[in-house]
């Protein structure tokens, strides 16, 4: 599974992109986020307030309950500010 | 048509190209977004636009398709830049061409409103006090929401 | 700013001039009206725009002043041509620049809607069957009227 | 008094602009129009349906009851079709 971080989520985690093998039991975005928060440090800080976090799975906007698997690309980022 | 690029664009040339040889077009509406510098303590020196390559193109193409579904457009263009930009620099161009002006004007407003809340871009501003990520604005969500209600 | 002229105009250059050195501008909305040619029996070869010199400038200046009264515009431009024009030729440009995009977009739509019913221009179309004066459209009156109701 | 005609009102009257001394009793636009219609021919034809005629006095839109005098510029034209 590929996980991408943008804007201040990238700054806080210190990672732009990582490939990880999600542990058994991680079947949704919510599960993945709990897994990442458990790493503590920048991850816990970046993900502490999910109202400020937006999610895309395979480059489409998604919600916390979206099912994900090993082949998916999951992106975590703040609300967008383009235009 | 969608273009995501680091380079600047020539508004006049882009609009001319849209209408060239299509005499069914009665009007072209466009919006150009520029890097604004608010004077004073919050003064912005420059900004860097980060985006999500791949998803950006996908979301802009979806936005264009939705505009074409809602209004009878002859043609439609979105150009969005990324990278470091200075005050006065162009960020985005949306342009719509239609036989009728209301369709062009409404579709143009729709495109920029939707893009503001759906295209994965983030602005990092440089100020005297350091850099800061620009926060999303509730007014942008409201502007996008009115196109759902309609 | 108001310009009433026979000559064509360069949209890119006009929009660039509007924003030059004013970093308070966050967006420029514009509308370009073109001579449309509807294919078929009603096909238009060309048209001649007649106007009322003096009153035209007065009405366009009033329209601009009203837009500036209603929206916080940094600047505003109306260019309207007269004389003989062919399909694809530019007729009119309205452009509005503001710190905020909604003000620019709304003021731009307002300017073209008002101009359509208040500026003393008349179109004489050349068709295969001869010339004919274009009739005013009820939809233009309705479009202008919504700015009174608001 | 200067009177101007535009678009098909000009075509029908055959006149773009004329200077006339309004006869006594012509004190409003309506009075002027009656005076012009009485000339017959192209004038009567151009002014037969006033729902298609718009009026400006001194380059401002005006109504039929607008008062006019010797120094005024009166224009008669169809609904506008610019833009």
XYZ file of C-alpha atoms in Angstrom:
466
model
C 0.000 0.000 0.000
C 1.282 3.426 -0.960
C 0.570 6.290 1.432
C 1.109 9.924 0.435
C 1.134 13.053 2.598
C 0.712 16.612 1.335
C 1.141 20.142 2.690
C 1.355 20.317 6.502
C 0.642 16.604 6.852
C 3.871 16.051 4.935
C 5.711 18.646 7.033
C 4.531 17.034 10.275
C 5.144 13.395 9.346
C 8.389 14.318 7.593
C 7.418 11.895 4.819
C 6.023 12.641 1.348
C 5.362 9.054 0.348
C 5.875 5.634 1.854
C 5.082 2.066 0.903
C 3.830 -0.044 3.746
C 2.390 -3.469 4.296
C -0.707 -2.768 6.332
C -0.943 -5.121 9.309
C -3.839 -7.586 9.378
C -6.905 -5.836 10.735
C -6.299 -2.627 8.762
C -9.131 -2.823 6.224
C -10.363 0.789 6.115
C -8.866 4.276 6.005
C -9.832 4.697 9.657
C -7.860 1.553 10.506
C -4.849 2.816 8.583
C -4.967 6.157 10.375
C -5.100 4.459 13.778
C -2.125 2.352 12.722
C -0.180 5.471 11.679
C -1.090 7.421 14.840
C 0.226 4.541 16.932
C 3.685 5.350 15.563
C 3.524 8.509 17.676
C 5.709 11.587 17.043
C 4.945 13.520 13.861
C 2.311 11.004 12.777
C 0.323 11.355 15.983
C 0.620 15.126 15.746
C -0.413 15.261 12.056
C -3.426 13.013 12.582
C -4.681 14.193 15.970
C -7.560 16.277 14.535
C -9.188 14.441 11.639
C -11.592 17.319 10.981
C -8.592 18.987 9.292
C -7.636 15.915 7.257
C -8.976 14.987 3.841
C -8.581 11.539 2.293
C -8.174 10.250 -1.238
C -8.047 6.580 -2.205
C -6.680 5.906 -5.674
C -6.905 9.641 -6.394
C -10.603 9.965 -5.567
C -11.941 11.685 -2.446
C -12.908 9.116 0.185
C -14.266 8.872 3.724
C -12.871 7.192 6.836
C -14.935 4.037 6.328
C -13.623 3.454 2.789
C -12.282 -0.111 2.405
C -8.627 -0.325 1.389
C -6.231 -3.102 0.477
C -2.602 -3.789 -0.331
C -2.733 -2.415 -3.876
C -4.287 0.920 -3.017
C -2.858 4.433 -3.042
C -4.037 6.386 -0.012
C -3.383 10.126 0.313
C -3.823 12.259 3.438
C -3.884 16.037 3.135
C -5.473 19.224 4.479
C -8.507 20.870 2.859
C -7.373 22.144 -0.535
C -6.459 25.790 -1.139
C -5.786 26.081 -4.842
C -7.321 28.366 -7.433
C -9.093 21.053 -21.936
C -6.916 20.738 -18.824
C -3.354 21.934 -18.333
C -1.368 21.596 -15.102
C 1.966 23.302 -15.467
C 4.787 25.157 -13.763
C 5.071 27.708 -16.596
C 3.103 30.915 -16.970
C 0.423 31.143 -19.674
C -0.632 33.832 -22.157
C -4.289 34.671 -21.463
C -4.901 36.414 -24.779
C -3.385 33.568 -26.805
C -5.338 30.948 -24.838
C -8.660 32.753 -25.330
C -7.968 33.329 -29.024
C -7.188 29.647 -29.481
C -10.476 28.698 -27.795
C -12.617 30.614 -30.270
C -10.549 30.195 -33.422
C -12.601 29.043 -36.403
C -15.685 28.330 -34.299
C -18.244 30.926 -35.301
C -20.923 29.282 -33.181
C -19.296 30.953 -30.168
C -21.042 34.144 -29.068
C -19.138 34.736 -25.864
C -16.127 33.708 -23.831
C -16.159 34.128 -20.074
C -12.929 33.793 -18.172
C -11.420 34.128 -14.740
C -7.742 34.632 -13.966
C -6.580 34.099 -10.386
C -3.518 36.062 -9.289
C -1.177 35.896 -6.302
C -2.381 38.654 -4.035
C -0.211 40.539 -1.601
C -2.037 41.998 1.349
C -0.002 44.938 2.587
C 0.988 45.182 6.214
C 2.117 42.669 8.803
C 0.614 39.764 6.845
C 2.408 40.791 3.636
C 3.150 37.836 1.383
C 6.487 37.745 -0.403
C 5.744 34.701 -2.520
C 4.014 31.345 -2.301
C 4.587 27.809 -3.416
C 1.722 25.779 -4.804
C 2.045 22.089 -4.061
C -0.282 19.623 -5.752
C -1.017 15.911 -6.075
C 0.073 14.920 -9.589
C -2.389 12.483 -11.094
C -5.283 13.341 -8.813
C -5.081 16.998 -9.884
C -5.588 16.157 -13.558
C -8.359 13.707 -12.655
C -10.279 16.239 -10.547
C -9.897 19.050 -13.083
C -11.110 16.771 -15.878
C -14.125 15.790 -13.756
C -14.872 19.448 -13.063
C -14.698 20.260 -16.764
C -16.952 17.303 -17.606
C -19.505 18.440 -15.027
C -19.557 21.971 -16.491
C -20.084 20.570 -19.977
C -22.909 18.390 -18.663
C -24.687 21.346 -17.051
C -24.213 24.022 -19.720
C -24.136 23.991 -23.528
C -20.466 24.884 -23.935
C -18.649 24.970 -27.238
C -15.360 24.606 -25.411
C -13.802 24.947 -21.999
C -10.283 25.405 -20.602
C -8.665 25.091 -17.185
C -4.990 25.930 -16.661
C -3.569 25.659 -13.142
C 0.029 26.352 -12.237
C 2.119 24.827 -9.465
C 5.519 25.739 -7.999
C 6.779 29.046 -6.619
C 4.827 32.170 -7.565
C 5.249 35.820 -6.637
C 2.656 38.557 -6.027
C 0.962 39.499 -9.294
C 1.750 36.127 -10.893
C -1.073 34.230 -12.582
C -2.171 31.061 -10.753
C -5.174 29.800 -12.671
C -7.215 30.461 -15.795
C -10.691 29.110 -16.393
C -12.463 29.969 -19.625
C -15.743 28.886 -21.142
C -17.119 29.519 -24.614
C -20.753 29.188 -25.580
C -23.285 30.441 -28.095
C -24.957 32.308 -25.217
C -23.395 34.516 -22.609
C -25.332 33.262 -19.577
C -24.091 29.707 -20.142
C -20.502 30.928 -20.481
C -20.702 33.196 -17.408
C -22.363 30.628 -15.160
C -20.084 27.766 -16.223
C -17.028 29.966 -15.616
C -18.148 30.789 -12.063
C -18.954 27.118 -11.483
C -15.523 25.950 -12.654
C -13.561 28.241 -10.374
C -15.837 27.552 -7.388
C -15.577 23.782 -7.778
C -11.878 23.830 -8.488
C -11.298 25.803 -5.272
C -12.685 22.982 -3.135
C -11.965 19.880 -5.223
C -8.590 20.244 -6.938
C -5.736 19.019 -4.705
C -3.556 22.134 -4.475
C -2.106 23.668 -1.317
C -0.558 27.094 -0.883
C 2.510 27.669 1.260
C 2.955 31.395 1.827
C 6.242 33.107 2.589
C 5.871 35.992 5.025
C 8.296 38.073 7.055
C 7.543 35.745 9.981
C 8.328 32.566 8.014
C 6.246 30.192 5.913
C 2.675 29.152 6.642
C 0.183 26.853 4.948
C -2.871 28.772 3.820
C -6.035 27.604 5.602
C -9.114 26.630 3.588
C -11.922 29.163 3.783
C -15.510 28.409 4.724
C -16.588 30.916 2.047
C -15.065 28.649 -0.598
C -17.100 25.689 0.646
C -20.227 27.848 0.575
C -19.473 29.041 -2.957
C -19.049 25.446 -4.146
C -22.131 24.290 -2.254
C -24.490 26.624 -4.089
C -23.824 24.649 -7.290
C -25.029 21.487 -5.569
C -28.207 23.102 -4.299
C -29.135 24.371 -7.760
C -12.436 52.705 -17.843
C -14.572 53.041 -20.976
C -13.468 52.750 -24.581
C -15.783 53.040 -27.605
C -13.853 52.346 -30.760
C -13.926 51.021 -34.298
C -10.608 49.146 -33.884
C -10.142 45.640 -32.520
C -8.575 45.191 -29.082
C -6.007 42.799 -27.613
C -7.692 40.945 -24.738
C -4.458 39.688 -23.185
C -2.839 43.124 -23.251
C -5.960 44.784 -21.816
C -6.219 42.296 -18.944
C -2.500 42.564 -18.214
C -2.750 46.350 -18.091
C -5.666 46.112 -15.625
C -3.693 44.165 -13.049
C -0.250 45.638 -13.591
C 1.438 46.703 -10.363
C -1.713 46.258 -8.296
C -1.017 43.298 -6.032
C -4.285 43.781 -4.173
C -6.022 42.099 -7.137
C -6.773 38.418 -6.546
C -8.844 37.782 -9.641
C -9.907 39.201 -12.972
C -13.208 38.139 -14.495
C -13.885 38.972 -18.112
C -16.378 38.448 -20.878
C -15.662 38.783 -24.597
C -18.629 38.975 -26.970
C -18.043 37.715 -30.517
C -19.975 37.985 -33.778
C -21.736 34.663 -34.069
C -22.705 33.029 -37.322
C -25.632 30.669 -37.117
C -25.296 28.197 -39.957
C -28.193 27.631 -42.352
C -30.725 29.907 -43.969
C -30.232 32.599 -41.312
C -26.459 32.588 -41.839
C -24.911 35.980 -41.062
C -22.180 37.256 -43.353
C -21.298 40.308 -41.306
C -22.944 43.003 -39.250
C -22.648 46.709 -38.691
C -22.909 48.128 -35.204
C -24.421 51.600 -35.126
C -24.342 53.628 -31.939
C -25.236 57.015 -30.475
C -21.945 58.824 -29.900
C -22.039 60.745 -26.663
C -24.902 58.805 -25.117
C -22.935 55.557 -25.502
C -20.025 56.838 -23.442
C -22.415 58.308 -20.884
C -24.347 55.040 -20.436
C -21.213 52.889 -20.261
C -19.693 55.220 -17.662
C -22.915 55.012 -15.622
C -22.854 51.224 -15.869
C -19.257 51.134 -14.694
C -20.037 53.506 -11.803
C -22.962 51.312 -10.740
C -20.745 48.198 -10.733
C -18.139 49.989 -8.624
C -20.879 51.109 -6.219
C -22.177 47.546 -5.801
C -18.916 45.585 -5.616
C -15.460 46.294 -4.163
C -13.594 46.476 -7.474
C -9.963 47.438 -7.819
C -10.568 48.324 -11.438
C -13.007 47.816 -14.260
C -12.929 48.030 -18.062
C -15.549 48.172 -20.820
C -14.523 48.242 -24.484
C -17.282 48.263 -27.100
C -16.650 48.391 -30.829
C -18.824 49.911 -33.556
C -18.725 49.677 -37.345
C -18.690 46.631 -39.615
C -17.714 43.300 -38.023
C -17.463 39.780 -39.410
C -18.220 36.407 -37.798
C -15.611 35.619 -35.156
C -14.761 39.296 -34.623
C -14.708 40.674 -31.088
C -17.557 43.088 -30.268
C -17.186 43.821 -26.584
C -14.913 43.206 -23.614
C -15.923 43.689 -20.019
C -13.410 42.975 -17.289
C -13.460 43.422 -13.536
C -10.631 43.055 -11.040
C -11.107 42.594 -7.334
C -9.383 41.193 -4.271
C -12.071 38.492 -4.230
C -13.326 36.344 -7.053
C -17.056 36.509 -6.285
C -17.036 40.297 -6.559
C -15.168 40.131 -9.870
C -17.422 37.399 -11.311
C -20.697 39.008 -10.253
C -19.684 42.498 -11.386
C -18.603 41.094 -14.760
C -21.989 39.412 -15.303
C -23.741 42.599 -14.162
C -21.781 44.806 -16.590
C -22.565 42.744 -19.657
C -26.226 42.299 -18.667
C -26.758 46.012 -18.086
C -24.820 47.057 -21.134
C -27.007 44.795 -23.289
C -30.143 46.751 -22.388
C -28.804 50.243 -21.665
C -25.991 51.067 -24.080
C -27.335 52.595 -27.326
C -25.989 50.166 -29.919
C -27.943 48.561 -32.759
C -26.914 45.624 -34.932
C -27.652 45.530 -38.646
C -27.055 41.996 -39.925
C -26.152 41.112 -43.497
C -27.753 37.855 -44.638
C -28.206 36.189 -48.000
C -31.712 37.710 -48.068
C -30.446 41.254 -47.432
C -29.915 43.332 -44.313
C -32.061 43.282 -41.186
C -32.011 45.109 -37.866
C -31.560 42.640 -35.012
C -34.556 42.637 -32.651
C -34.049 43.088 -28.926
C -34.565 39.922 -26.921
C -36.827 39.529 -23.903
C -34.137 37.313 -22.322
C -31.794 40.317 -22.240
C -34.396 42.385 -20.394
C -34.861 39.541 -17.918
C -31.113 39.188 -17.410
C -30.815 42.924 -16.689
C -33.896 42.907 -14.454
C -32.443 40.374 -12.025
C -29.830 42.974 -11.000
C -32.603 45.377 -10.043
C -34.443 42.790 -7.966
C -31.335 41.915 -5.971
C -34.377 71.439 -30.963
C -32.196 68.660 -32.341
C -33.912 65.359 -33.158
C -31.896 62.188 -33.889
C -33.047 58.865 -35.326
C -31.157 55.574 -35.091
C -31.317 52.096 -36.642
C -34.642 51.371 -38.380
C -36.160 54.659 -37.223
C -33.440 56.349 -39.259
C -34.043 54.008 -42.226
C -37.785 54.714 -42.146
C -37.659 58.492 -41.671
C -34.723 58.736 -44.075
C -33.168 61.248 -41.685
C -30.329 60.761 -39.170
C -30.559 64.153 -37.538
C -32.583 67.303 -37.982
C -32.918 70.634 -36.256
C -36.431 71.863 -35.872
C -38.300 74.652 -34.201
C -41.063 72.860 -32.335
C -44.414 74.538 -32.885
C -46.106 76.113 -29.884
C -47.956 73.450 -27.941
C -45.163 70.852 -28.270
C -43.923 70.717 -24.694
C -43.340 66.986 -24.199
C -41.824 64.062 -26.107
C -45.369 62.808 -26.791
C -46.226 66.165 -28.323
C -43.115 66.077 -30.504
C -43.945 62.570 -31.713
C -47.504 63.602 -32.638
C -46.042 66.547 -34.525
C -43.624 64.260 -36.424
C -46.296 61.635 -37.202
C -48.480 64.381 -38.705
C -45.830 64.745 -41.420
C -47.008 61.346 -42.686
C -44.864 59.098 -44.940
C -41.792 57.565 -43.334
C -42.356 59.482 -40.091
C -45.862 58.072 -39.629
C -44.571 54.585 -40.450
C -41.571 54.803 -38.086
C -43.676 56.089 -35.170
C -46.859 54.075 -35.596
C -46.044 51.582 -32.814
C -44.451 53.377 -29.877
C -43.971 50.105 -27.962
C -40.968 49.589 -30.292
C -39.578 53.095 -29.799
C -37.197 54.202 -27.073
C -36.542 57.832 -26.207
C -33.529 59.751 -24.940
C -33.532 63.426 -24.012
C -30.101 65.005 -23.738
C -28.601 61.510 -23.936
C -30.547 60.114 -20.975
C -33.386 57.605 -21.314
C -36.749 59.361 -21.028
C -40.476 58.668 -21.167
C -43.226 60.117 -23.360
C -44.266 62.643 -20.720
C -40.780 64.136 -20.401
C -40.878 67.944 -20.837
C -38.723 69.269 -23.680
C -37.781 72.676 -24.979
C -35.972 74.414 -27.804
C -32.444 73.680 -26.539
C -32.912 69.937 -26.063
C -31.506 66.964 -27.970
C -34.180 64.300 -28.458
C -33.298 60.859 -29.851
C -35.736 58.196 -31.072
C -34.518 54.631 -31.564
C -35.475 50.949 -31.225
C -34.653 48.859 -28.138
C -30.873 48.514 -28.032
C -29.073 45.370 -29.278
C -25.394 45.870 -28.468
C -23.029 43.718 -26.460
